[in-house]
PDB file of C-alpha atoms in Angstrom:
ATOM      1  CA  MET V  20       0.003  -0.073  -0.140  1.00 38.00           C
ATOM      2  CA  LYS V  21       2.854   2.705   1.144  1.00 41.00           C
ATOM      3  CA  PHE V  22       4.763   1.749  -2.518  1.00 37.00           C
ATOM      4  CA  TYR V  23       1.054   2.336  -4.276  1.00 40.00           C
ATOM      5  CA  SER V  24       0.802   5.499  -2.358  1.00 51.00           C
ATOM      6  CA  LYS V  25       3.896   6.964  -3.309  1.00 50.00           C
ATOM      7  CA  LYS V  26       3.670   5.790  -6.743  1.00 50.00           C
ATOM      8  CA  ARG V  27       0.352   7.511  -6.996  1.00 53.00           C
ATOM      9  CA  ILE V  28       1.850  10.860  -5.498  1.00 50.00           C
ATOM     10  CA  TYR V  29       4.685  10.809  -7.834  1.00 48.00           C
ATOM     11  CA  TRP V  30       2.391  10.622 -10.857  1.00 49.00           C
ATOM     12  CA  PHE V  31      -0.171  13.287  -9.421  1.00 50.00           C
ATOM     13  CA  LEU V  32       3.031  15.630  -9.086  1.00 47.00           C
ATOM     14  CA  GLY V  33       4.308  14.912 -12.311  1.00 48.00           C
ATOM     15  CA  ILE V  34       0.763  15.984 -13.737  1.00 50.00           C
ATOM     16  CA  ILE V  35       1.070  19.256 -11.999  1.00 51.00           C
ATOM     17  CA  THR V  36       4.462  19.731 -13.261  1.00 46.00           C
ATOM     18  CA  PHE V  37       3.834  19.188 -16.695  1.00 42.00           C
ATOM     19  CA  LEU V  38       0.557  21.486 -16.497  1.00 42.00           C
ATOM     20  CA  LEU V  39       2.650  24.304 -15.027  1.00 43.00           C
ATOM     21  CA  LEU V  40       5.014  23.579 -17.612  1.00 41.00           C
ATOM     22  CA  LEU V  41       2.512  23.975 -20.524  1.00 40.00           C
ATOM     23  CA  THR V  42       0.855  27.011 -18.654  1.00 43.00           C
ATOM     24  CA  PHE V  43       4.295  28.688 -18.532  1.00 40.00           C
ATOM     25  CA  THR V  44       4.850  27.828 -22.275  1.00 37.00           C
ATOM     26  CA  PHE V  45       1.859  29.089 -23.387  1.00 38.00           C
ATOM     27  CA  PHE V  46       2.149  32.728 -21.838  1.00 39.00           C
ATOM     28  CA  TYR V  47       5.538  33.170 -22.633  1.00 38.00           C
ATOM     29  CA  ALA V  48       5.401  31.735 -26.024  1.00 36.00           C
ATOM     30  CA  SER V  49       2.195  33.972 -26.818  1.00 36.00           C
ATOM     31  CA  ASP V  50       4.416  37.173 -25.774  1.00 40.00           C
ATOM     32  CA  THR V  51       5.834  38.058 -29.002  1.00 33.00           C
ATOM     33  CA  SER V  52       6.788  41.547 -27.784  1.00 41.00           C
ATOM     34  CA  LYS V  53      10.328  40.526 -27.196  1.00 48.00           C
ATOM     35  CA  ALA V  54      10.793  37.468 -29.974  1.00 49.00           C
ATOM     36  CA  PHE V  55       9.456  39.931 -32.684  1.00 57.00           C
ATOM     37  CA  PRO V  56      12.628  41.788 -34.470  1.00 74.00           C
ATOM     38  CA  ILE V  57      11.730  45.395 -34.957  1.00 81.00           C
ATOM     39  CA  ASP V  58      12.974  45.688 -38.340  1.00 79.00           C
ATOM     40  CA  GLU V  59      10.540  42.992 -39.561  1.00 91.00           C
ATOM     41  CA  TYR V  60       7.587  45.657 -38.919  1.00 94.00           C
ATOM     42  CA  TYR V  61       8.733  47.161 -42.243  1.00 97.00           C
ATOM     43  CA  ALA V  62       8.904  43.970 -44.144  1.00 96.00           C
ATOM     44  CA  TYR V  63       6.153  44.387 -46.992  1.00 97.00           C
ATOM     45  CA  ASP V  64       5.194  42.235 -50.004  1.00 97.00           C
ATOM     46  CA  GLN V  65       7.366  43.565 -52.812  1.00 96.00           C
ATOM     47  CA  ALA V  66       5.592  41.710 -55.639  1.00 95.00           C
ATOM     48  CA  ILE V  67       2.601  44.191 -55.152  1.00 94.00           C
ATOM     49  CA  PRO V  68       2.435  46.040 -58.645  1.00 97.00           C
ATOM     50  CA  LEU V  69       3.816  49.807 -58.468  1.00 98.00           C
ATOM     51  CA  LYS V  70       1.320  50.891 -60.879  1.00 97.00           C
ATOM     52  CA  ASP V  71       4.044  53.601 -61.666  1.00 98.00           C
ATOM     53  CA  SER V  72       3.303  56.471 -64.335  1.00 97.00           C
ATOM     54  CA  LEU V  73       5.943  58.986 -65.362  1.00 97.00           C
ATOM     55  CA  SER V  74       4.998  62.459 -66.967  1.00 98.00           C
ATOM     56  CA  LEU V  75       7.751  64.819 -68.609  1.00 98.00           C
ATOM     57  CA  LEU V  76       7.669  68.436 -67.264  1.00 98.00           C
ATOM     58  CA  LYS V  77      10.935  69.937 -68.301  1.00 98.00           C
ATOM     59  CA  ASP V  78      13.533  68.794 -70.979  1.00 98.00           C
ATOM     60  CA  THR V  79      16.588  71.055 -71.268  1.00 97.00           C
ATOM     61  CA  LYS V  80      19.971  70.735 -72.587  1.00 97.00           C
ATOM     62  CA  ASP V  81      20.977  69.722 -69.291  1.00 97.00           C
ATOM     63  CA  PHE V  82      18.273  67.620 -67.674  1.00 98.00           C
ATOM     64  CA  LYS V  83      14.858  66.069 -67.909  1.00 98.00           C
ATOM     65  CA  LEU V  84      12.477  66.512 -65.135  1.00 98.00           C
ATOM     66  CA  TYR V  85       9.515  63.931 -64.718  1.00 98.00           C
ATOM     67  CA  HIS V  86       6.524  64.156 -62.346  1.00 98.00           C
ATOM     68  CA  ILE V  87       6.154  60.244 -61.260  1.00 98.00           C
ATOM     69  CA  SER V  88       3.819  58.199 -59.091  1.00 97.00           C
ATOM     70  CA  TYR V  89       3.716  54.855 -57.595  1.00 98.00           C
ATOM     71  CA  GLN V  90       1.702  52.530 -55.314  1.00 98.00           C
ATOM     72  CA  SER V  91       3.308  51.879 -51.816  1.00 98.00           C
ATOM     73  CA  VAL V  92       1.952  49.866 -48.895  1.00 97.00           C
ATOM     74  CA  HIS V  93      -1.173  50.451 -47.270  1.00 95.00           C
ATOM     75  CA  GLN V  94      -2.684  51.435 -50.456  1.00 94.00           C
ATOM     76  CA  LYS V  95      -1.014  54.910 -50.580  1.00 96.00           C
ATOM     77  CA  LYS V  96      -0.041  56.553 -53.499  1.00 96.00           C
ATOM     78  CA  ILE V  97       3.290  58.284 -53.918  1.00 97.00           C
ATOM     79  CA  SER V  98       4.250  61.529 -55.734  1.00 95.00           C
ATOM     80  CA  GLY V  99       7.450  62.554 -56.649  1.00 98.00           C
ATOM     81  CA  LEU V 100      10.064  63.952 -58.898  1.00 98.00           C
ATOM     82  CA  LEU V 101      12.840  62.408 -60.924  1.00 98.00           C
ATOM     83  CA  SER V 102      15.518  64.683 -62.395  1.00 98.00           C
ATOM     84  CA  LEU V 103      17.877  63.112 -64.970  1.00 98.00           C
ATOM     85  CA  PRO V 104      21.155  64.657 -65.998  1.00 98.00           C
ATOM     86  CA  LYS V 105      22.231  64.739 -69.687  1.00 97.00           C
ATOM     87  CA  ILE V 106      26.067  64.930 -68.820  1.00 94.00           C
ATOM     88  CA  SER V 107      26.583  61.485 -67.666  1.00 93.00           C
ATOM     89  CA  PRO V 108      25.864  58.242 -69.566  1.00 94.00           C
ATOM     90  CA  ALA V 109      22.973  55.540 -68.302  1.00 95.00           C
ATOM     91  CA  PRO V 110      22.807  53.943 -65.989  1.00 98.00           C
ATOM     92  CA  LEU V 111      22.900  57.003 -63.710  1.00 98.00           C
ATOM     93  CA  PRO V 112      23.816  56.685 -60.002  1.00 98.00           C
ATOM     94  CA  VAL V 113      20.938  57.916 -58.089  1.00 98.00           C
ATOM     95  CA  VAL V 114      20.153  60.052 -54.843  1.00 98.00           C
ATOM     96  CA  ILE V 115      16.921  59.895 -52.879  1.00 99.00           C
ATOM     97  CA  LEU V 116      16.609  63.230 -51.548  1.00 98.00           C
ATOM     98  CA  MET V 117      14.171  63.960 -48.490  1.00 98.00           C
ATOM     99  CA  HIS V 118      12.787  66.936 -46.883  1.00 98.00           C
ATOM    100  CA  GLY V 119      12.038  67.826 -43.330  1.00 97.00           C
ATOM    101  CA  LEU V 120       8.819  68.106 -41.542  1.00 95.00           C
ATOM    102  CA  GLY V 121       6.257  70.637 -42.745  1.00 94.00           C
ATOM    103  CA  ASP V 122       7.853  70.793 -46.148  1.00 96.00           C
ATOM    104  CA  ASN V 123       7.932  69.348 -49.533  1.00 97.00           C
ATOM    105  CA  LYS V 124       9.828  67.933 -52.338  1.00 98.00           C
ATOM    106  CA  ASN V 125       9.733  71.296 -53.985  1.00 97.00           C
ATOM    107  CA  VAL V 126      10.864  73.414 -50.810  1.00 98.00           C
ATOM    108  CA  ASP V 127      14.150  75.891 -51.682  1.00 97.00           C
ATOM    109  CA  TYR V 128      16.835  73.722 -49.661  1.00 98.00           C
ATOM    110  CA  VAL V 129      15.752  70.529 -51.567  1.00 98.00           C
ATOM    111  CA  SER V 130      15.859  72.142 -54.694  1.00 98.00           C
ATOM    112  CA  TYR V 131      19.467  73.517 -54.250  1.00 98.00           C
ATOM    113  CA  GLY V 132      20.493  69.789 -53.421  1.00 98.00           C
ATOM    114  CA  ASN V 133      18.577  68.639 -56.493  1.00 98.00           C
ATOM    115  CA  ASP V 134      20.274  70.852 -58.579  1.00 98.00           C
ATOM    116  CA  LEU V 135      23.852  70.493 -57.258  1.00 98.00           C
ATOM    117  CA  PHE V 136      23.584  66.630 -57.348  1.00 98.00           C
ATOM    118  CA  LEU V 137      22.388  66.713 -60.839  1.00 98.00           C
ATOM    119  CA  LYS V 138      25.237  69.115 -61.877  1.00 97.00           C
ATOM    120  CA  ASN V 139      27.371  66.310 -60.824  1.00 98.00           C
ATOM    121  CA  GLY V 140      25.829  63.691 -62.637  1.00 98.00           C
ATOM    122  CA  TYR V 141      23.481  61.952 -60.118  1.00 98.00           C
ATOM    123  CA  ALA V 142      19.910  61.523 -60.887  1.00 98.00           C
ATOM    124  CA  VAL V 143      17.746  62.666 -58.044  1.00 98.00           C
ATOM    125  CA  LEU V 144      14.621  61.206 -56.757  1.00 98.00           C
ATOM    126  CA  ARG V 145      12.214  63.188 -54.436  1.00 98.00           C
ATOM    127  CA  ILE V 146       9.213  62.164 -52.756  1.00 98.00           C
ATOM    128  CA  ASP V 147       6.698  64.096 -50.433  1.00 97.00           C
ATOM    129  CA  PHE V 148       6.391  62.648 -46.751  1.00 96.00           C
ATOM    130  CA  SER V 149       3.354  61.087 -45.877  1.00 96.00           C
ATOM    131  CA  GLU V 150       0.560  63.779 -45.338  1.00 94.00           C
ATOM    132  CA  HIS V 151       2.897  66.428 -46.877  1.00 95.00           C
ATOM    133  CA  GLY V 152       2.975  68.068 -50.283  1.00 92.00           C
ATOM    134  CA  GLU V 153       0.642  66.560 -53.020  1.00 94.00           C
ATOM    135  CA  ARG V 154      -0.322  63.947 -50.487  1.00 90.00           C
ATOM    136  CA  LYS V 155      -1.479  66.557 -47.601  1.00 87.00           C
ATOM    137  CA  GLY V 156      -4.623  65.974 -46.170  1.00 81.00           C
ATOM    138  CA  ASP V 157      -6.161  67.283 -42.699  1.00 78.00           C
ATOM    139  CA  PHE V 158      -2.866  68.116 -41.036  1.00 77.00           C
ATOM    140  CA  HIS V 159      -2.635  68.254 -37.377  1.00 80.00           C
ATOM    141  CA  ASP V 160      -0.084  69.157 -34.925  1.00 86.00           C
ATOM    142  CA  PHE V 161       2.758  66.833 -35.367  1.00 90.00           C
ATOM    143  CA  SER V 162       4.113  65.632 -32.017  1.00 86.00           C
ATOM    144  CA  LEU V 163       5.303  62.308 -30.587  1.00 90.00           C
ATOM    145  CA  THR V 164       3.780  63.341 -27.250  1.00 87.00           C
ATOM    146  CA  GLY V 165       0.544  65.340 -28.047  1.00 87.00           C
ATOM    147  CA  LYS V 166      -2.748  64.185 -28.611  1.00 93.00           C
ATOM    148  CA  TYR V 167      -2.007  63.183 -32.281  1.00 94.00           C
ATOM    149  CA  LYS V 168       0.949  60.995 -31.554  1.00 93.00           C
ATOM    150  CA  TYR V 169      -0.260  57.758 -33.402  1.00 95.00           C
ATOM    151  CA  TRP V 170      -0.939  59.957 -36.434  1.00 94.00           C
ATOM    152  CA  SER V 171       2.443  61.405 -35.809  1.00 93.00           C
ATOM    153  CA  ARG V 172       4.216  58.280 -35.733  1.00 96.00           C
ATOM    154  CA  ASP V 173       2.291  56.758 -38.583  1.00 96.00           C
ATOM    155  CA  ILE V 174       3.748  59.681 -40.900  1.00 96.00           C
ATOM    156  CA  ILE V 175       7.152  58.223 -40.091  1.00 97.00           C
ATOM    157  CA  SER V 176       6.368  55.018 -40.264  1.00 97.00           C
ATOM    158  CA  GLN V 177       4.642  55.222 -43.632  1.00 98.00           C
ATOM    159  CA  THR V 178       7.405  56.808 -45.394  1.00 98.00           C
ATOM    160  CA  VAL V 179       9.896  54.159 -44.352  1.00 98.00           C
ATOM    161  CA  PHE V 180       7.460  52.025 -46.687  1.00 98.00           C
ATOM    162  CA  ASP V 181       7.291  54.578 -49.128  1.00 98.00           C
ATOM    163  CA  LEU V 182      11.091  54.911 -49.478  1.00 98.00           C
ATOM    164  CA  ARG V 183      11.273  51.301 -49.651  1.00 98.00           C
ATOM    165  CA  ARG V 184       9.268  51.360 -52.506  1.00 98.00           C
ATOM    166  CA  ALA V 185      10.948  54.285 -54.133  1.00 98.00           C
ATOM    167  CA  VAL V 186      13.943  51.644 -54.474  1.00 98.00           C
ATOM    168  CA  ASP V 187      11.663  48.931 -55.964  1.00 98.00           C
ATOM    169  CA  PHE V 188      10.639  52.050 -58.795  1.00 98.00           C
ATOM    170  CA  ILE V 189      14.494  52.394 -59.298  1.00 98.00           C
ATOM    171  CA  GLU V 190      14.971  49.021 -59.932  1.00 98.00           C
ATOM    172  CA  THR V 191      12.516  48.856 -62.780  1.00 98.00           C
ATOM    173  CA  ARG V 192      14.084  51.771 -64.582  1.00 98.00           C
ATOM    174  CA  GLU V 193      16.801  50.901 -67.212  1.00 97.00           C
ATOM    175  CA  GLU V 194      18.188  54.624 -67.056  1.00 98.00           C
ATOM    176  CA  LEU V 195      18.916  54.102 -63.334  1.00 98.00           C
ATOM    177  CA  ASP V 196      21.530  52.250 -61.636  1.00 98.00           C
ATOM    178  CA  ALA V 197      19.743  50.399 -58.621  1.00 98.00           C
ATOM    179  CA  LYS V 198      23.433  49.244 -57.346  1.00 98.00           C
ATOM    180  CA  ARG V 199      24.350  52.927 -56.663  1.00 98.00           C
ATOM    181  CA  ILE V 200      21.770  54.586 -54.827  1.00 98.00           C
ATOM    182  CA  GLY V 201      22.389  56.999 -52.239  1.00 98.00           C
ATOM    183  CA  TYR V 202      20.175  58.869 -49.622  1.00 99.00           C
ATOM    184  CA  TYR V 203      20.495  62.250 -48.071  1.00 98.00           C
ATOM    185  CA  GLY V 204      17.656  63.391 -45.464  1.00 98.00           C
ATOM    186  CA  ILE V 205      17.270  66.328 -43.683  1.00 98.00           C
ATOM    187  CA  SER V 206      15.922  66.770 -40.458  1.00 97.00           C
ATOM    188  CA  LEU V 207      12.957  64.528 -40.011  1.00 97.00           C
ATOM    189  CA  GLY V 208      14.236  63.258 -43.450  1.00 98.00           C
ATOM    190  CA  GLY V 209      17.282  62.182 -41.664  1.00 98.00           C
ATOM    191  CA  ILE V 210      15.587  60.523 -38.864  1.00 97.00           C
ATOM    192  CA  THR V 211      13.443  58.699 -41.380  1.00 98.00           C
ATOM    193  CA  GLY V 212      16.125  57.749 -43.354  1.00 98.00           C
ATOM    194  CA  THR V 213      18.174  56.265 -40.563  1.00 98.00           C
ATOM    195  CA  ILE V 214      15.257  53.812 -39.992  1.00 98.00           C
ATOM    196  CA  PHE V 215      15.187  53.233 -44.088  1.00 98.00           C
ATOM    197  CA  CYS V 216      18.730  52.560 -44.555  1.00 98.00           C
ATOM    198  CA  GLY V 217      19.006  50.576 -41.735  1.00 97.00           C
ATOM    199  CA  ILE V 218      16.625  48.024 -43.064  1.00 96.00           C
ATOM    200  CA  ASP V 219      17.239  48.451 -46.493  1.00 98.00           C
ATOM    201  CA  ASN V 220      20.830  47.389 -47.573  1.00 97.00           C
ATOM    202  CA  ARG V 221      19.916  48.605 -51.318  1.00 98.00           C
ATOM    203  CA  ILE V 222      20.686  51.932 -50.049  1.00 98.00           C
ATOM    204  CA  LYS V 223      24.686  52.209 -50.744  1.00 98.00           C
ATOM    205  CA  VAL V 224      25.607  55.439 -49.108  1.00 98.00           C
ATOM    206  CA  PRO V 225      23.088  56.916 -46.380  1.00 98.00           C
ATOM    207  CA  ILE V 226      23.890  60.584 -45.231  1.00 98.00           C
ATOM    208  CA  VAL V 227      21.816  62.346 -42.835  1.00 98.00           C
ATOM    209  CA  ALA V 228      21.642  65.869 -42.111  1.00 98.00           C
ATOM    210  CA  LEU V 229      20.432  67.822 -38.854  1.00 98.00           C
ATOM    211  CA  ALA V 230      19.162  64.437 -37.367  1.00 97.00           C
ATOM    212  CA  GLY V 231      19.520  62.607 -33.786  1.00 97.00           C
ATOM    213  CA  GLY V 232      18.149  59.533 -31.989  1.00 95.00           C
ATOM    214  CA  GLN V 233      16.671  58.565 -28.533  1.00 92.00           C
ATOM    215  CA  LEU V 234      13.395  59.894 -29.288  1.00 90.00           C
ATOM    216  CA  ASN V 235      12.030  59.000 -25.888  1.00 87.00           C
ATOM    217  CA  LEU V 236      13.989  62.056 -24.455  1.00 85.00           C
ATOM    218  CA  LEU V 237      11.209  64.193 -25.779  1.00 80.00           C
ATOM    219  CA  TYR V 238       9.267  62.838 -23.052  1.00 78.00           C
ATOM    220  CA  GLU V 239      11.025  64.725 -20.544  1.00 77.00           C
ATOM    221  CA  LYS V 240      10.098  63.328 -17.018  1.00 78.00           C
ATOM    222  CA  GLU V 241       8.776  60.388 -18.473  1.00 81.00           C
ATOM    223  CA  ALA V 242      11.688  59.706 -20.722  1.00 75.00           C
ATOM    224  CA  LEU V 243      12.693  56.511 -19.082  1.00 79.00           C
ATOM    225  CA  THR V 244       9.237  55.025 -18.354  1.00 84.00           C
ATOM    226  CA  LYS V 245       8.446  51.787 -20.480  1.00 85.00           C
ATOM    227  CA  GLU V 246       5.446  53.465 -22.207  1.00 86.00           C
ATOM    228  CA  ALA V 247       7.853  56.127 -23.969  1.00 81.00           C
ATOM    229  CA  LYS V 248      10.266  53.671 -25.027  1.00 87.00           C
ATOM    230  CA  ASP V 249       7.632  51.198 -26.332  1.00 88.00           C
ATOM    231  CA  PHE V 250       5.710  54.065 -28.129  1.00 88.00           C
ATOM    232  CA  VAL V 251       8.893  55.317 -30.207  1.00 92.00           C
ATOM    233  CA  SER V 252      10.626  51.810 -30.670  1.00 92.00           C
ATOM    234  CA  ILE V 253       9.468  51.333 -34.150  1.00 95.00           C
ATOM    235  CA  ILE V 254      10.639  54.883 -35.217  1.00 95.00           C
ATOM    236  CA  GLU V 255      13.632  55.345 -32.915  1.00 95.00           C
ATOM    237  CA  PRO V 256      16.786  55.545 -35.352  1.00 96.00           C
ATOM    238  CA  LEU V 257      18.933  54.061 -32.572  1.00 96.00           C
ATOM    239  CA  ASN V 258      17.288  50.713 -33.185  1.00 95.00           C
ATOM    240  CA  PHE V 259      18.415  50.657 -36.958  1.00 96.00           C
ATOM    241  CA  VAL V 260      21.438  52.883 -37.175  1.00 97.00           C
ATOM    242  CA  LYS V 261      23.767  49.889 -36.355  1.00 96.00           C
ATOM    243  CA  LYS V 262      22.315  47.827 -39.439  1.00 97.00           C
ATOM    244  CA  ILE V 263      23.787  50.565 -41.758  1.00 98.00           C
ATOM    245  CA  ALA V 264      27.487  49.038 -41.531  1.00 98.00           C
ATOM    246  CA  PRO V 265      29.677  48.354 -43.145  1.00 98.00           C
ATOM    247  CA  ARG V 266      27.993  51.220 -45.349  1.00 98.00           C
ATOM    248  CA  PRO V 267      29.603  54.333 -45.129  1.00 98.00           C
ATOM    249  CA  PHE V 268      27.754  56.597 -42.967  1.00 98.00           C
ATOM    250  CA  LEU V 269      27.925  60.518 -42.865  1.00 98.00           C
ATOM    251  CA  MET V 270      26.310  62.646 -40.278  1.00 98.00           C
ATOM    252  CA  LEU V 271      25.736  66.329 -40.677  1.00 98.00           C
ATOM    253  CA  ASN V 272      24.749  68.440 -37.895  1.00 98.00           C
ATOM    254  CA  ALA V 273      24.541  71.886 -36.387  1.00 97.00           C
ATOM    255  CA  LYS V 274      26.610  72.584 -33.032  1.00 97.00           C
ATOM    256  CA  ASN V 275      23.627  75.083 -31.825  1.00 97.00           C
ATOM    257  CA  ASP V 276      20.694  73.126 -33.411  1.00 96.00           C
ATOM    258  CA  GLU V 277      17.498  74.087 -31.169  1.00 94.00           C
ATOM    259  CA  ILE V 278      15.089  71.657 -32.928  1.00 93.00           C
ATOM    260  CA  VAL V 279      17.458  68.444 -32.748  1.00 95.00           C
ATOM    261  CA  PRO V 280      19.621  68.851 -29.557  1.00 94.00           C
ATOM    262  CA  PRO V 281      23.465  67.991 -30.213  1.00 96.00           C
ATOM    263  CA  LEU V 282      22.744  65.557 -27.451  1.00 95.00           C
ATOM    264  CA  MET V 283      20.604  63.316 -29.683  1.00 96.00           C
ATOM    265  CA  SER V 284      22.889  63.816 -32.845  1.00 97.00           C
ATOM    266  CA  THR V 285      25.791  62.462 -30.468  1.00 97.00           C
ATOM    267  CA  LEU V 286      23.822  59.520 -29.362  1.00 96.00           C
ATOM    268  CA  LEU V 287      22.797  58.593 -32.879  1.00 97.00           C
ATOM    269  CA  PHE V 288      26.380  59.008 -34.047  1.00 98.00           C
ATOM    270  CA  ASN V 289      28.095  56.947 -30.975  1.00 98.00           C
ATOM    271  CA  GLU V 290      25.303  54.113 -31.829  1.00 97.00           C
ATOM    272  CA  ALA V 291      26.534  53.765 -35.260  1.00 98.00           C
ATOM    273  CA  GLN V 292      29.023  51.332 -36.317  1.00 98.00           C
ATOM    274  CA  GLU V 293      32.230  52.095 -38.632  1.00 98.00           C
ATOM    275  CA  PRO V 294      32.807  53.456 -40.948  1.00 98.00           C
ATOM    276  CA  LYS V 295      31.350  56.747 -39.970  1.00 98.00           C
ATOM    277  CA  GLU V 296      32.000  60.389 -40.035  1.00 98.00           C
ATOM    278  CA  ILE V 297      30.266  63.408 -38.479  1.00 98.00           C
ATOM    279  CA  ILE V 298      30.752  66.942 -39.078  1.00 98.00           C
ATOM    280  CA  TRP V 299      29.547  69.751 -37.211  1.00 98.00           C
ATOM    281  CA  TYR V 300      28.636  73.301 -38.392  1.00 98.00           C
ATOM    282  CA  ASP V 301      28.715  76.434 -36.275  1.00 97.00           C
ATOM    283  CA  ALA V 302      25.086  76.863 -36.952  1.00 97.00           C
ATOM    284  CA  LYS V 303      21.282  76.766 -35.873  1.00 96.00           C
ATOM    285  CA  HIS V 304      18.884  74.153 -37.318  1.00 95.00           C
ATOM    286  CA  ARG V 305      17.773  76.310 -40.129  1.00 92.00           C
ATOM    287  CA  ASP V 306      20.724  78.564 -41.008  1.00 93.00           C
ATOM    288  CA  ALA V 307      23.290  75.845 -41.630  1.00 89.00           C
ATOM    289  CA  PRO V 308      24.659  76.965 -45.001  1.00 93.00           C
ATOM    290  CA  LEU V 309      23.689  75.016 -47.908  1.00 96.00           C
ATOM    291  CA  ASN V 310      26.724  75.205 -49.977  1.00 96.00           C
ATOM    292  CA  ILE V 311      28.830  73.620 -47.547  1.00 97.00           C
ATOM    293  CA  ILE V 312      26.426  71.009 -45.957  1.00 97.00           C
ATOM    294  CA  TYR V 313      25.445  69.774 -49.471  1.00 98.00           C
ATOM    295  CA  GLY V 314      28.924  69.996 -50.650  1.00 98.00           C
ATOM    296  CA  ASP V 315      30.215  67.764 -47.506  1.00 98.00           C
ATOM    297  CA  GLY V 316      27.461  65.330 -48.557  1.00 98.00           C
ATOM    298  CA  LEU V 317      28.637  65.612 -52.244  1.00 98.00           C
ATOM    299  CA  ASN V 318      32.035  65.001 -51.605  1.00 98.00           C
ATOM    300  CA  TRP V 319      31.042  61.537 -49.478  1.00 98.00           C
ATOM    301  CA  PHE V 320      28.910  60.562 -52.583  1.00 98.00           C
ATOM    302  CA  LYS V 321      31.782  61.055 -55.094  1.00 98.00           C
ATOM    303  CA  LYS V 322      33.951  59.075 -52.539  1.00 98.00           C
ATOM    304  CA  TYR V 323      31.863  56.209 -51.840  1.00 98.00           C
ATOM    305  CA  LEU V 324      28.675  55.944 -54.296  1.00 98.00           C
TER     306      LEU V 324
END
């Protein structure tokens, strides 16, 4: 009897242990928040048709300018401009040039960069950020901490998808060299571009200007909370910048930047891997000298692209 009782107890304990292990496995296997790689958020079906179109806007002795459109993720129609220089033979190296918050692909400082790269033999592709330019709908107060924070975050994440689809578009064009694509993003275009270039290795030479990382610092007293870190995780440049290596990464920043604090730029640069370089200008966010900041970018493209 005693042997039977012990055997029964062991059997009972074995069942309990199995059930506990099963419960533990169920709950932890169901928690995918840690198991899901954050860059997988930006995976998409490349096979979806681009439905792209080109319309010639200008044809001069030096260049051609096209208005383009294509289909992006989430059924978004993307508008852009493609400039093709006539001084260089096809296929042409390409620079994707992105504007900052509240602006568009035609804004003066982007047009300046377009003209400079074009004169030096690069094709230039400019698109509008989500909810900007030709794509602008009801524009709310952009703030990652305000009452439109999800709308604001979606602007960044959607534009990452749009940029990936821009590369898909480039790959369809015989006049463009899809193996020589550079990126030049300014301000929010630099922040978004760091994410984009981190997850899409088809960009061979990334340059970000007036950009930084550690976005949870925008939450000030709540910066270190789990909620703040989780919210910005899919748009946090620090989570993606390491993946840029071994491609050459250039940052262009202002010492007196009042929009993107130099601390945030330094944190992003420190998180990046070699090869990398940062250039500081004695300027504020909006008065960085265009001829110098674009000139340094051009030299980087000439060296690596």
